[in-house]
GROMACS .gro file of C-alpha atoms in nm:
model
  156
    1GLY     CA    1   0.000   0.000   0.000
    2ARG     CA    2   0.086   0.362  -0.038
    3GLU     CA    3   0.117   0.595   0.259
    4VAL     CA    4  -0.147   0.867   0.265
    5VAL     CA    5  -0.015   1.220   0.230
    6ARG     CA    6  -0.189   1.451   0.475
    7ALA     CA    7  -0.274   1.814   0.413
    8SER     CA    8  -0.385   2.086   0.649
    9HIS     CA    9  -0.652   2.330   0.537
   10ASP     CA   10  -0.687   2.706   0.580
   11ASP     CA   11  -0.391   2.755   0.813
   12THR     CA   12  -0.383   3.115   0.935
   13THR     CA   13  -0.107   3.136   1.196
   14LEU     CA   14   0.225   2.980   1.285
   15ALA     CA   15   0.041   2.784   1.557
   16HIS     CA   16  -0.189   2.632   1.294
   17VAL     CA   17   0.110   2.523   1.087
   18GLU     CA   18   0.278   2.374   1.394
   19GLU     CA   19  -0.042   2.184   1.475
   20ALA     CA   20  -0.055   2.052   1.118
   21LEU     CA   21   0.305   1.936   1.141
   22ALA     CA   22   0.233   1.761   1.471
   23CYS     CA   23  -0.050   1.575   1.295
   24GLY     CA   24   0.185   1.461   1.019
   25CYS     CA   25   0.073   1.700   0.747
   26ALA     CA   26   0.313   1.747   0.455
   27ILE     CA   27   0.100   1.995   0.260
   28ALA     CA   28  -0.057   2.329   0.355
   29GLU     CA   29  -0.369   2.358   0.142
   30PHE     CA   30  -0.502   2.712   0.106
   31PRO     CA   31  -0.305   2.895   0.374
   32THR     CA   32  -0.514   3.204   0.449
   33THR     CA   33  -0.223   3.437   0.525
   34LEU     CA   34   0.124   3.504   0.391
   35GLU     CA   35   0.253   3.430   0.743
   36ALA     CA   36   0.109   3.078   0.736
   37ALA     CA   37   0.242   3.011   0.386
   38ARG     CA   38   0.590   3.125   0.491
   39ALA     CA   39   0.576   2.910   0.805
   40ALA     CA   40   0.462   2.607   0.605
   41ARG     CA   41   0.742   2.649   0.351
   42ALA     CA   42   1.001   2.700   0.628
   43ALA     CA   43   0.880   2.374   0.784
   44GLY     CA   44   0.921   2.189   0.454
   45MET     CA   45   0.552   2.162   0.374
   46GLY     CA   46   0.423   2.199   0.020
   47VAL     CA   47   0.205   2.506  -0.034
   48VAL     CA   48  -0.112   2.459  -0.242
   49MET     CA   49  -0.344   2.741  -0.347
   50GLY     CA   50  -0.674   2.735  -0.530
   51ALA     CA   51  -0.637   2.809  -0.900
   52PRO     CA   52  -0.965   3.008  -0.900
   53ASN     CA   53  -0.803   3.247  -0.651
   54LEU     CA   54  -0.536   3.337  -0.910
   55VAL     CA   55  -0.781   3.342  -1.201
   56ILE     CA   56  -1.032   3.580  -1.037
   57GLY     CA   57  -0.758   3.797  -0.886
   58GLY     CA   58  -0.800   3.708  -0.520
   59SER     CA   59  -0.977   3.503  -0.259
   60HIS     CA   60  -1.356   3.505  -0.269
   61SER     CA   61  -1.350   3.500   0.113
   62GLY     CA   62  -1.092   3.770   0.183
   63ASN     CA   63  -0.791   3.546   0.241
   64VAL     CA   64  -0.444   3.599   0.095
   65ALA     CA   65  -0.437   3.623  -0.283
   66ALA     CA   66  -0.268   3.339  -0.467
   67ALA     CA   67  -0.078   3.607  -0.662
   68GLU     CA   68   0.086   3.716  -0.335
   69ILE     CA   69   0.191   3.358  -0.264
   70VAL     CA   70   0.333   3.328  -0.617
   71ALA     CA   71   0.514   3.664  -0.593
   72ALA     CA   72   0.668   3.556  -0.261
   73GLY     CA   73   0.800   3.237  -0.425
   74LEU     CA   74   0.594   3.012  -0.200
   75LEU     CA   75   0.357   2.835  -0.440
   76ASP     CA   76   0.416   2.467  -0.508
   77ALA     CA   77   0.088   2.357  -0.661
   78PHE     CA   78  -0.261   2.459  -0.756
   79SER     CA   79  -0.583   2.280  -0.673
   80SER     CA   80  -0.883   2.319  -0.902
   81ASP     CA   81  -1.091   2.380  -0.590
   82TYR     CA   82  -1.442   2.433  -0.725
   83VAL     CA   83  -1.355   2.517  -1.090
   84PRO     CA   84  -1.167   2.240  -1.277
   85ALA     CA   85  -1.099   2.458  -1.585
   86SER     CA   86  -0.915   2.706  -1.362
   87LEU     CA   87  -0.604   2.485  -1.357
   88LEU     CA   88  -0.520   2.558  -1.720
   89GLN     CA   89  -0.622   2.922  -1.680
   90ALA     CA   90  -0.390   2.957  -1.379
   91ALA     CA   91  -0.095   2.813  -1.572
   92PHE     CA   92  -0.148   3.066  -1.851
   93ARG     CA   93  -0.183   3.346  -1.593
   94LEU     CA   94   0.153   3.243  -1.446
   95ARG     CA   95   0.302   3.265  -1.794
   96ASP     CA   96   0.142   3.596  -1.883
   97GLY     CA   97   0.131   3.772  -1.546
   98PHE     CA   98   0.451   3.649  -1.387
   99GLY     CA   99   0.671   3.595  -1.692
  100LEU     CA  100   0.723   3.224  -1.635
  101ALA     CA  101   0.816   3.003  -1.928
  102MET     CA  102   0.539   2.754  -2.002
  103PRO     CA  103   0.722   2.451  -1.848
  104GLU     CA  104   0.751   2.641  -1.516
  105ALA     CA  105   0.398   2.781  -1.545
  106ILE     CA  106   0.240   2.438  -1.598
  107ALA     CA  107   0.444   2.263  -1.324
  108PRO     CA  108   0.207   2.372  -1.040
  109VAL     CA  109  -0.075   2.179  -1.209
  110THR     CA  110   0.126   1.879  -1.331
  111ARG     CA  111   0.469   1.789  -1.195
  112ASN     CA  112   0.450   1.957  -0.855
  113PRO     CA  113   0.119   1.807  -0.736
  114ALA     CA  114   0.238   1.463  -0.846
  115ARG     CA  115   0.558   1.507  -0.646
  116LEU     CA  116   0.375   1.637  -0.339
  117LEU     CA  117   0.155   1.327  -0.346
  118GLY     CA  118   0.441   1.084  -0.406
  119LEU     CA  119   0.325   0.990  -0.757
  120ALA     CA  120   0.668   0.947  -0.914
  121ASP     CA  121   0.530   0.781  -1.229
  122ARG     CA  122   0.352   1.093  -1.363
  123GLY     CA  123   0.343   1.471  -1.383
  124SER     CA  124   0.621   1.521  -1.638
  125ILE     CA  125   0.683   1.426  -1.997
  126ALA     CA  126   0.979   1.190  -1.973
  127PRO     CA  127   1.074   0.837  -2.082
  128GLY     CA  128   0.928   0.570  -1.857
  129LEU     CA  129   0.656   0.788  -1.708
  130ARG     CA  130   0.281   0.757  -1.764
  131ALA     CA  131   0.173   0.942  -2.073
  132ASP     CA  132  -0.101   1.156  -1.918
  133LEU     CA  133  -0.122   1.443  -2.164
  134VAL     CA  134  -0.354   1.727  -2.255
  135ARG     CA  135  -0.331   1.906  -2.589
  136VAL     CA  136  -0.419   2.272  -2.543
  137CYS     CA  137  -0.445   2.576  -2.768
  138GLU     CA  138  -0.540   2.933  -2.691
  139ILE     CA  139  -0.859   3.059  -2.847
  140GLY     CA  140  -0.837   3.429  -2.782
  141ALA     CA  141  -0.726   3.444  -2.421
  142THR     CA  142  -0.886   3.112  -2.327
  143PRO     CA  143  -0.683   2.792  -2.303
  144THR     CA  144  -0.892   2.523  -2.469
  145VAL     CA  145  -0.845   2.145  -2.446
  146LEU     CA  146  -0.822   1.978  -2.787
  147GLY     CA  147  -0.742   1.627  -2.670
  148ALA     CA  148  -0.651   1.420  -2.364
  149TRP     CA  149  -0.458   1.097  -2.308
  150VAL     CA  150  -0.441   0.886  -1.992
  151ALA     CA  151  -0.157   0.636  -1.970
  152GLY     CA  152  -0.104   0.682  -2.343
  153GLU     CA  153  -0.463   0.610  -2.443
  154ARG     CA  154  -0.670   0.889  -2.596
  155VAL     CA  155  -0.976   0.960  -2.383
  156ALA     CA  156  -1.102   1.287  -2.534
   0.00000   0.00000   0.00000
């Protein structure tokens, strides 16, 4: 069996991060403050933000903006949260708004989440890895999926 990777949720303070660590958490999902994100990173935890937060320009509930986490160099991965299409949109926002090359911009939705979860067989395009691929083009400013493959088999 595979060991379960634990994540905390909505950490706000250093005390919350310390509590998460004491519970065996390796990921801080949606830290609500820059302080909590910094504490999580300093403790070796992965930092995950909601992609919709970056796409809409901030938290819908008044928490720290994903853009602040990115600008501080603290983002490891994005979660789709409640909008699956936001993952691709966030990658393109990283490219356009933060000047990242596409391989670095897509990593928070591909390689980095796989690594955080211990899925060493996927997340990158490399010999010997699963061929989970999505073919994307931009139609106007909208990234649009043209095809998808799971383990090398076309599914869409």
